[in-house]
PDB file of N, CA and C in Angstrom:
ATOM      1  N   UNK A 175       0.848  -1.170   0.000  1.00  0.00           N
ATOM      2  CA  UNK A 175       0.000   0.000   0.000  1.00  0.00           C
ATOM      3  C   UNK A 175       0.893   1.232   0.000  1.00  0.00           C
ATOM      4  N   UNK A 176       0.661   2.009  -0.637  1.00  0.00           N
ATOM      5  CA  UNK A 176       1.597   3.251  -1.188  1.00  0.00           C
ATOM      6  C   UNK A 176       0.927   4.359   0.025  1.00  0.00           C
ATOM      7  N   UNK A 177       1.543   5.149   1.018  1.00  0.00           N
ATOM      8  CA  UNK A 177       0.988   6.329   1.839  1.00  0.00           C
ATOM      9  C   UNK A 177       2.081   7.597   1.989  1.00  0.00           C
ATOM     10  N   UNK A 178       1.796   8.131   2.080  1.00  0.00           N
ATOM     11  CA  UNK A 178       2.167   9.817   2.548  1.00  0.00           C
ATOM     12  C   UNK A 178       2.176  10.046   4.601  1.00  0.00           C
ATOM     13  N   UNK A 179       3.314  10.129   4.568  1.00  0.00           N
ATOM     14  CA  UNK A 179       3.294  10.500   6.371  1.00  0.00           C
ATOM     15  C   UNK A 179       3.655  12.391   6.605  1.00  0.00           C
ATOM     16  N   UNK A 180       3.133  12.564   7.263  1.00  0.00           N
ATOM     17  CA  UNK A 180       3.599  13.706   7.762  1.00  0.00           C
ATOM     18  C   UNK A 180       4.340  13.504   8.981  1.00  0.00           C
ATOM     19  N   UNK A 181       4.748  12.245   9.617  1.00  0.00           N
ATOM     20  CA  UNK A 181       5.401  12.322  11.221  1.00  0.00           C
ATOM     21  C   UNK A 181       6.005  10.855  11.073  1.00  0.00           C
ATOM     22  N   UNK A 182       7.379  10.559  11.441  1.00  0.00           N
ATOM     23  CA  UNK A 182       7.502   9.613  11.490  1.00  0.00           C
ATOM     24  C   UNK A 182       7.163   8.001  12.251  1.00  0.00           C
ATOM     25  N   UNK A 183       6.928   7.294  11.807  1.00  0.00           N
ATOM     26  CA  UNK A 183       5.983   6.183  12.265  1.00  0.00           C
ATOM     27  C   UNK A 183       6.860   4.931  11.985  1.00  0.00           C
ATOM     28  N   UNK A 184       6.837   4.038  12.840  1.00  0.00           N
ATOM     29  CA  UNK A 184       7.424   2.366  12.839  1.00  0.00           C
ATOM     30  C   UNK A 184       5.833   1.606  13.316  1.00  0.00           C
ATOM     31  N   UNK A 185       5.837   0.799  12.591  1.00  0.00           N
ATOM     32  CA  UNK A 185       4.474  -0.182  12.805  1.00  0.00           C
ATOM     33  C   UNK A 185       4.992  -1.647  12.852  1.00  0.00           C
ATOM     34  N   UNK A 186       4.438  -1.992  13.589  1.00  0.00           N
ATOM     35  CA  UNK A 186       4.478  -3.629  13.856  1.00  0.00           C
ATOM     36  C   UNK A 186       3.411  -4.313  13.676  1.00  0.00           C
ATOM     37  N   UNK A 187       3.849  -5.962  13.276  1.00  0.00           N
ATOM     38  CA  UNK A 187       3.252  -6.600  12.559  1.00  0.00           C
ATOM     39  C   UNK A 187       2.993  -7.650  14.126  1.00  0.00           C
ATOM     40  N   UNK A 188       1.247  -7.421  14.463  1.00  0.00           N
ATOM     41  CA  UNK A 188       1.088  -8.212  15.750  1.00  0.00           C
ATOM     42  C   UNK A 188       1.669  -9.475  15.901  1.00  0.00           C
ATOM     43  N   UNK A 189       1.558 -10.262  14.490  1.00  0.00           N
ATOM     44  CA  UNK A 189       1.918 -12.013  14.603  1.00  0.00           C
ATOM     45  C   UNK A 189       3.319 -11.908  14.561  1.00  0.00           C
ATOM     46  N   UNK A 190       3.882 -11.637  13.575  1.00  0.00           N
ATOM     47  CA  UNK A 190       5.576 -11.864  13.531  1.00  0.00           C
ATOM     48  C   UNK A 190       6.681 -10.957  14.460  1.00  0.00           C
ATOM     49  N   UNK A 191       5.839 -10.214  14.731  1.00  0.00           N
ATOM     50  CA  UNK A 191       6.696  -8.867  15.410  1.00  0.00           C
ATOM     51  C   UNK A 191       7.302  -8.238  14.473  1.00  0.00           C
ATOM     52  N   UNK A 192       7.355  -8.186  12.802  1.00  0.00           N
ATOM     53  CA  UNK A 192       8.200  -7.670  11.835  1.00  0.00           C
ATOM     54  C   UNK A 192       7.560  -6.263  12.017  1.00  0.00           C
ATOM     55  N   UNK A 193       8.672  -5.188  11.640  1.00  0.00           N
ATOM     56  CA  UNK A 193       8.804  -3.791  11.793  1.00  0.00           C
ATOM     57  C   UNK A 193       8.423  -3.177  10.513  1.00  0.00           C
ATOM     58  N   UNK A 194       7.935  -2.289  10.073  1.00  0.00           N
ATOM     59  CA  UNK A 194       8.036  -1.765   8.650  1.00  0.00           C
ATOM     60  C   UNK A 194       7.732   0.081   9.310  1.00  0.00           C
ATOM     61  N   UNK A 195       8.536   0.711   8.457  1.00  0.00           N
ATOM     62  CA  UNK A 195       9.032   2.115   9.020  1.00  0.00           C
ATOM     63  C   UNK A 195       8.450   3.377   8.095  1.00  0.00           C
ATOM     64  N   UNK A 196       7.854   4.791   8.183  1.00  0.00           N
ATOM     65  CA  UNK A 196       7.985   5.649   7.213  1.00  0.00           C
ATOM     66  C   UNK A 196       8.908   6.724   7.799  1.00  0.00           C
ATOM     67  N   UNK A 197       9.278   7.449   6.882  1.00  0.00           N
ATOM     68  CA  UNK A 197       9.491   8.571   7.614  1.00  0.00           C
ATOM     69  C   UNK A 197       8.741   9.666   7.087  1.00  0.00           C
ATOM     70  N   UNK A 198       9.034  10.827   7.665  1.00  0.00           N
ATOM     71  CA  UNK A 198       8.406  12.237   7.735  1.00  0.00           C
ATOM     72  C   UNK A 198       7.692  12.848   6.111  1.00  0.00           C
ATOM     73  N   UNK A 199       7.246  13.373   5.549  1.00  0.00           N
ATOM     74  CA  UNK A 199       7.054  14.042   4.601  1.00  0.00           C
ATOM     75  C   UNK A 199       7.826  13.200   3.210  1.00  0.00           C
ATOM     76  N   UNK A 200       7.823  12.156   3.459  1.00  0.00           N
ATOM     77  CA  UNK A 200       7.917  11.108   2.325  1.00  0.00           C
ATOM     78  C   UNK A 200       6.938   9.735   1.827  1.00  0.00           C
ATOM     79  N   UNK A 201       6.380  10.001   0.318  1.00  0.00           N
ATOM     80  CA  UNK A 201       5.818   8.879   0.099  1.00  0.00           C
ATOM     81  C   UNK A 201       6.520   7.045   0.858  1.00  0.00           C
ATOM     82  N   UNK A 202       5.396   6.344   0.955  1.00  0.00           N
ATOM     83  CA  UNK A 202       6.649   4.857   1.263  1.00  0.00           C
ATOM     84  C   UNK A 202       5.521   3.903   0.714  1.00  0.00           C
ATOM     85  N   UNK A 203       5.952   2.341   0.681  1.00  0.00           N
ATOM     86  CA  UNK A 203       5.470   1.803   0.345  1.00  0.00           C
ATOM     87  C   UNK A 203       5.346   0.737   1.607  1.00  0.00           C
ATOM     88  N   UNK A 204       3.762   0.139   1.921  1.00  0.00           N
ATOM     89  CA  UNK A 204       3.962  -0.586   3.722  1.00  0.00           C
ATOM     90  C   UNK A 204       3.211  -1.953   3.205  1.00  0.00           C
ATOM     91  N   UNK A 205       3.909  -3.079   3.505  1.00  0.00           N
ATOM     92  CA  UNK A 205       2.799  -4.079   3.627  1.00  0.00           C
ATOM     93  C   UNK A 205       1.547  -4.187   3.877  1.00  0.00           C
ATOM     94  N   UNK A 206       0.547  -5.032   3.616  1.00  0.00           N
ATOM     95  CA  UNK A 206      -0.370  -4.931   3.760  1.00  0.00           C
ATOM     96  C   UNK A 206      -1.387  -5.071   5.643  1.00  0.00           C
ATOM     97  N   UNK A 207      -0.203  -5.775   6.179  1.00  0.00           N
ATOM     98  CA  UNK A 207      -0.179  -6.026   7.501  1.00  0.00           C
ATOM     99  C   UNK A 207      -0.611  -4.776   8.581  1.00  0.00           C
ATOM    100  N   UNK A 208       0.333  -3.843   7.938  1.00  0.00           N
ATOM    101  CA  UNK A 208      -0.039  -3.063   8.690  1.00  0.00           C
ATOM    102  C   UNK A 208      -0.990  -2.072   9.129  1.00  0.00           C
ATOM    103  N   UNK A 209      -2.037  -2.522   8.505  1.00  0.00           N
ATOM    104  CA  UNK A 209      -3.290  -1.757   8.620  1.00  0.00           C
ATOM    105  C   UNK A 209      -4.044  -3.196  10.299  1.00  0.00           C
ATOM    106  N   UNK A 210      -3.744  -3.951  10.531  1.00  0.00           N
ATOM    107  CA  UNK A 210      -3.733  -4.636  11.477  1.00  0.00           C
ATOM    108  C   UNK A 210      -2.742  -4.157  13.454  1.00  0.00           C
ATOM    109  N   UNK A 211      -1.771  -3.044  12.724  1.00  0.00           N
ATOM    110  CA  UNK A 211      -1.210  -2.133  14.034  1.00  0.00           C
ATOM    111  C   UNK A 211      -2.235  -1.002  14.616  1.00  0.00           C
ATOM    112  N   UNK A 212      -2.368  -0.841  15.961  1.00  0.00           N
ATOM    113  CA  UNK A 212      -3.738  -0.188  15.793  1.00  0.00           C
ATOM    114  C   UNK A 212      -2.737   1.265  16.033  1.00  0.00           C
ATOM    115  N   UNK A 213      -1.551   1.511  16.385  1.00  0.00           N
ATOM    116  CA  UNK A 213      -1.015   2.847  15.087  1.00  0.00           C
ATOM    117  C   UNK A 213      -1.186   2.755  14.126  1.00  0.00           C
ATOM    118  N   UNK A 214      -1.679   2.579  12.691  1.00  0.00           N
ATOM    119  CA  UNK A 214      -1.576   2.967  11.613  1.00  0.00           C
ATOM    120  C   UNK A 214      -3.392   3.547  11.764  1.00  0.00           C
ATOM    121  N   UNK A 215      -4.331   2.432  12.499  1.00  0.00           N
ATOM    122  CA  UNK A 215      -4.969   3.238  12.477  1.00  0.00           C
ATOM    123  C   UNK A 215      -5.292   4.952  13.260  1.00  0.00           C
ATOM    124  N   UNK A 216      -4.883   4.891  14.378  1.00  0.00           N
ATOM    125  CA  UNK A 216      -4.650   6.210  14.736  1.00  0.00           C
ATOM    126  C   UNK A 216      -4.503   7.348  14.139  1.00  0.00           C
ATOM    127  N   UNK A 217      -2.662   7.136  13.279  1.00  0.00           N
ATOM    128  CA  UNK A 217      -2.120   7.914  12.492  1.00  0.00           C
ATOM    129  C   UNK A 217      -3.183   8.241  11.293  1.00  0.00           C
ATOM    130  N   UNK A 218      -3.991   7.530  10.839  1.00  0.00           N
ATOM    131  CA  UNK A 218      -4.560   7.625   9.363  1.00  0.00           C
ATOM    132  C   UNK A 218      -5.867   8.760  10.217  1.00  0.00           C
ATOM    133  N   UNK A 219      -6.395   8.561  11.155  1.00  0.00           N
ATOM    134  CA  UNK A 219      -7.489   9.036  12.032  1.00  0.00           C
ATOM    135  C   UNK A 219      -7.357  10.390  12.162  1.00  0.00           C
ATOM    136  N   UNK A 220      -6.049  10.632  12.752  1.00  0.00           N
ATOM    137  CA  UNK A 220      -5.235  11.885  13.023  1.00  0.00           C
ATOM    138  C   UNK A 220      -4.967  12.515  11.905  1.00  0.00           C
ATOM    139  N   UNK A 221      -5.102  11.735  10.763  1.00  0.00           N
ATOM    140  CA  UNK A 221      -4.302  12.694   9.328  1.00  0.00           C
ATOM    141  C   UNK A 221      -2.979  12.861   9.423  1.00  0.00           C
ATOM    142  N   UNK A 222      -2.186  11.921  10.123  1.00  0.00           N
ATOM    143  CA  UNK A 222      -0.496  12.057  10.110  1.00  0.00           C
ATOM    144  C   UNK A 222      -0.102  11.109   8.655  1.00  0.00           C
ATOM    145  N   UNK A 223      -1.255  10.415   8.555  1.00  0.00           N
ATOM    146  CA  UNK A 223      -0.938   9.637   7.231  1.00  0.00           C
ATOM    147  C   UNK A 223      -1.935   9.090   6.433  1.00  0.00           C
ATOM    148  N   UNK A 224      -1.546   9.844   5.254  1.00  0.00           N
ATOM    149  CA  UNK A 224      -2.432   9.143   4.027  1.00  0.00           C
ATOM    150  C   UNK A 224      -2.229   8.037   3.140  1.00  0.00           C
ATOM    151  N   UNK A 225      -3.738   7.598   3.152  1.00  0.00           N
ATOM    152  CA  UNK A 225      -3.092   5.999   2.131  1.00  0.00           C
ATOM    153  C   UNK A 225      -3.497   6.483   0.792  1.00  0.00           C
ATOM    154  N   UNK A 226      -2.733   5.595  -0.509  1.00  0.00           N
ATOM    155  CA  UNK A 226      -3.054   6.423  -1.761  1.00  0.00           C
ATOM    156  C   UNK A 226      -3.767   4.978  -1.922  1.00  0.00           C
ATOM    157  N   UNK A 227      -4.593   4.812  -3.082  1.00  0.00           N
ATOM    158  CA  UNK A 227      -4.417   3.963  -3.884  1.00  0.00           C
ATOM    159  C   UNK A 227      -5.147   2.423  -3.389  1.00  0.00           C
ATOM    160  N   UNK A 228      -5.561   2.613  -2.233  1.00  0.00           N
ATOM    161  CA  UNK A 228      -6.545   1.813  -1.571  1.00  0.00           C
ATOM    162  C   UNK A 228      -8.323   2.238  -1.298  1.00  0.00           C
ATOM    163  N   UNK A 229      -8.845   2.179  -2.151  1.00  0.00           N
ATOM    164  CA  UNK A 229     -10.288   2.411  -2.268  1.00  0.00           C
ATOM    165  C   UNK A 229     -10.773   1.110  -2.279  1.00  0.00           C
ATOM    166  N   UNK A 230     -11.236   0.579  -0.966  1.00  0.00           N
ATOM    167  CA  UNK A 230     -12.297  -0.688  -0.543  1.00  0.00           C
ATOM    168  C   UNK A 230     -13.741  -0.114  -0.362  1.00  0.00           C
ATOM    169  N   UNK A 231     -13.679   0.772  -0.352  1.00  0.00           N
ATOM    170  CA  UNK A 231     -15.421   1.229   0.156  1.00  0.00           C
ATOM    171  C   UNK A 231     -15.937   1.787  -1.198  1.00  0.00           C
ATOM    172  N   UNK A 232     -16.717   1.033  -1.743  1.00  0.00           N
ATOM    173  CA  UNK A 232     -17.579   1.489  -2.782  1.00  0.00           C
ATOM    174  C   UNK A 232     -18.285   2.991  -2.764  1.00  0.00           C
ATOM    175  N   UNK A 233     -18.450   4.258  -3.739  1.00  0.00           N
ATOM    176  CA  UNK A 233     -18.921   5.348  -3.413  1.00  0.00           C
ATOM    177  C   UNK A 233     -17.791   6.180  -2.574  1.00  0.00           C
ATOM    178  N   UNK A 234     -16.667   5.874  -2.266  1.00  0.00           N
ATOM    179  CA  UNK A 234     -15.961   6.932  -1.318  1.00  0.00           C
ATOM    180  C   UNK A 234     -14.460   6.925  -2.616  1.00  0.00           C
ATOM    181  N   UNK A 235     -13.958   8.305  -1.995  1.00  0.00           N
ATOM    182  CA  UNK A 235     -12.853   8.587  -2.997  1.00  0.00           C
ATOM    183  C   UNK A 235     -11.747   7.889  -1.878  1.00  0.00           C
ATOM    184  N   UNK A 236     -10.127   8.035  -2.306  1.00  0.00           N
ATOM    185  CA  UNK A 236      -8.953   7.457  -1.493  1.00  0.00           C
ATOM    186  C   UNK A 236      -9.462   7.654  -0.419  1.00  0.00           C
ATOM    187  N   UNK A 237      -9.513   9.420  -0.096  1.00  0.00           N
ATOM    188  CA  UNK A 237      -9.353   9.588   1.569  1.00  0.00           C
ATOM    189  C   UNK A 237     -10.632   9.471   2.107  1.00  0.00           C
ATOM    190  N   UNK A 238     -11.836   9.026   1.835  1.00  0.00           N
ATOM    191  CA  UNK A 238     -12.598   8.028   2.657  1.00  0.00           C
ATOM    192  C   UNK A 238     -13.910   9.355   2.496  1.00  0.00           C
ATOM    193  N   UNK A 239     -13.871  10.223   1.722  1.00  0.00           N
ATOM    194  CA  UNK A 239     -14.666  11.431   1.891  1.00  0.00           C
ATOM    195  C   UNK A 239     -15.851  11.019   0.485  1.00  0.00           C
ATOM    196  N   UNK A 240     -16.983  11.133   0.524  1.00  0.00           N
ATOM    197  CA  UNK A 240     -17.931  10.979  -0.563  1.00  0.00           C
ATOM    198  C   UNK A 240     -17.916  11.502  -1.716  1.00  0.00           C
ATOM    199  N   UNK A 241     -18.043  10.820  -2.610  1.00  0.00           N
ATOM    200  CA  UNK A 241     -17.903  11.327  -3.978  1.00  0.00           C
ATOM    201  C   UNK A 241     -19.236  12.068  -4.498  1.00  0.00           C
ATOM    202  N   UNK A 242     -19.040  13.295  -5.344  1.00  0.00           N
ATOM    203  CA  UNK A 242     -20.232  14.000  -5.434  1.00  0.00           C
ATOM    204  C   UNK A 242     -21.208  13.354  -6.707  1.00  0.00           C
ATOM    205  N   UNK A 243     -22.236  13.459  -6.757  1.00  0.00           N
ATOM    206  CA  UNK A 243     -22.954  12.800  -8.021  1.00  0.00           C
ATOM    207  C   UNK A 243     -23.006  14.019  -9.005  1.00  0.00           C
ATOM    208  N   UNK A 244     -23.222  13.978 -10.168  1.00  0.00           N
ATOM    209  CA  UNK A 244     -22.687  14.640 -11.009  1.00  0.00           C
ATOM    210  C   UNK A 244     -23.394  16.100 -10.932  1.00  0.00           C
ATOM    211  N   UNK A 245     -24.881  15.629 -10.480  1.00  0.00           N
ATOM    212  CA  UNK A 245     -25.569  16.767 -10.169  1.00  0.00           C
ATOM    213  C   UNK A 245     -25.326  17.894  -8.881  1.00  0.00           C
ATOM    214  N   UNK A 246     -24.672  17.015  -8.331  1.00  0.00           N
ATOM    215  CA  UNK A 246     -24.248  17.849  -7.289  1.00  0.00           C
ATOM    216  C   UNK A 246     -23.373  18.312  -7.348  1.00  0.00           C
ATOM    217  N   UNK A 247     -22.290  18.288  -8.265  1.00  0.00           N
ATOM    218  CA  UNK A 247     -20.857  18.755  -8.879  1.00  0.00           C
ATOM    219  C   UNK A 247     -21.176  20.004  -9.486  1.00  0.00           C
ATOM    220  N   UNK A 248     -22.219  19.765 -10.481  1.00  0.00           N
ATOM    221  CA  UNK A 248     -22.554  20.893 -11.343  1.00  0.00           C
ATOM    222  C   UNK A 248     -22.993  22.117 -11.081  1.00  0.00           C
ATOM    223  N   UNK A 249     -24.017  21.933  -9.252  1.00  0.00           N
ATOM    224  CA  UNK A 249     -24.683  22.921  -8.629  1.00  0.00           C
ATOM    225  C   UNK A 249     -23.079  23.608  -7.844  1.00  0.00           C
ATOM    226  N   UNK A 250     -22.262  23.144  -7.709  1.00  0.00           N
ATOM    227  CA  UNK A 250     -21.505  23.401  -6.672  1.00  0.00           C
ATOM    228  C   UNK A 250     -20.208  24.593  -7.887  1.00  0.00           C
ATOM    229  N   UNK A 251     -20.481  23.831  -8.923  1.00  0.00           N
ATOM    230  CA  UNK A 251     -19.531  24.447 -10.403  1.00  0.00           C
ATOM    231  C   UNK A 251     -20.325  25.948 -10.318  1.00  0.00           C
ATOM    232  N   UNK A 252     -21.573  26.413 -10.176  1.00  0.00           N
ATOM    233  CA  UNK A 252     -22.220  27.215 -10.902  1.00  0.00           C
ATOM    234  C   UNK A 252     -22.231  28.442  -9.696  1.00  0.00           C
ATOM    235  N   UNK A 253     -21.865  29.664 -10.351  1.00  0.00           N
ATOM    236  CA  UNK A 253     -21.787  31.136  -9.162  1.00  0.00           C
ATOM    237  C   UNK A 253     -22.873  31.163  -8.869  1.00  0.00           C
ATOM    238  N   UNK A 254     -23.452  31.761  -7.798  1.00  0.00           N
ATOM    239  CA  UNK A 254     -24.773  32.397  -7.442  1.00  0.00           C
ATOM    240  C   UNK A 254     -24.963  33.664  -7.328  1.00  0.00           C
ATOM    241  N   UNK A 255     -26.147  33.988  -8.178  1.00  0.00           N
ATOM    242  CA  UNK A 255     -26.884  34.807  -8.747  1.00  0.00           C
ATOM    243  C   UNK A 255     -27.455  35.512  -7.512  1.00  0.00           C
ATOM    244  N   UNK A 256     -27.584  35.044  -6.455  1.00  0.00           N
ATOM    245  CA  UNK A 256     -28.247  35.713  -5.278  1.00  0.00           C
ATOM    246  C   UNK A 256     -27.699  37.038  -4.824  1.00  0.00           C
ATOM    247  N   UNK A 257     -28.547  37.810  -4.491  1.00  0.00           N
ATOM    248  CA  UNK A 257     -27.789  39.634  -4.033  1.00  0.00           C
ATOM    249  C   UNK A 257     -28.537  39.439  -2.452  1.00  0.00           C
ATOM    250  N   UNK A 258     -27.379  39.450  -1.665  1.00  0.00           N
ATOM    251  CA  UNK A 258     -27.637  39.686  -0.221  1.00  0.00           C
ATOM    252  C   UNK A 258     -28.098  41.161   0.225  1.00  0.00           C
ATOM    253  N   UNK A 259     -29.346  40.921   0.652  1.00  0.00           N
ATOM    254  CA  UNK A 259     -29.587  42.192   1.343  1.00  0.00           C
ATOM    255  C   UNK A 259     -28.673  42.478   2.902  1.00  0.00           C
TER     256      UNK A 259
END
């Protein structure tokens, strides 16, 4: 799984005890294991780290936020005409 850290992080792998590391403000690449450290979930919670490239949830973009339907894209594209009194 390909992620983005903003803080450096070491995660462990509960069964083997194997280590896998990021550091700071660099893409890395982490086994799949480690979404099983309950730091990685934290960190991802906190926004210290983003995962790229893992979309399991049907309807959600990477970072887990809803995708707009087209109609709702288009209303959001368009200025408003409204004059505030």
């Amino acid at each position: 799984m390909r992620v983005f850290s903003k803080k450096n992080f070491t995660f462990t792998n509960p069964e083997s005890k194997e280590k896998a590391s990021v550091k700071a403000l660099v893409f890395s690449n982490l086994p799949d294991w480690v979404q099983h450290d309950p730091l990685f979930g934290w960190a991802k919670q906190e926004g210290s780290l983003e995962v790229f490239g893992e979309d399991r949830h049907a309807g959600k973009n990477i970072r887990g936020k809803q995708k707009l339907k087209p109609a709702e894209s288009e209303e959001l594209a368009e200025p408003s005409t409204e004059v505030a009194e």
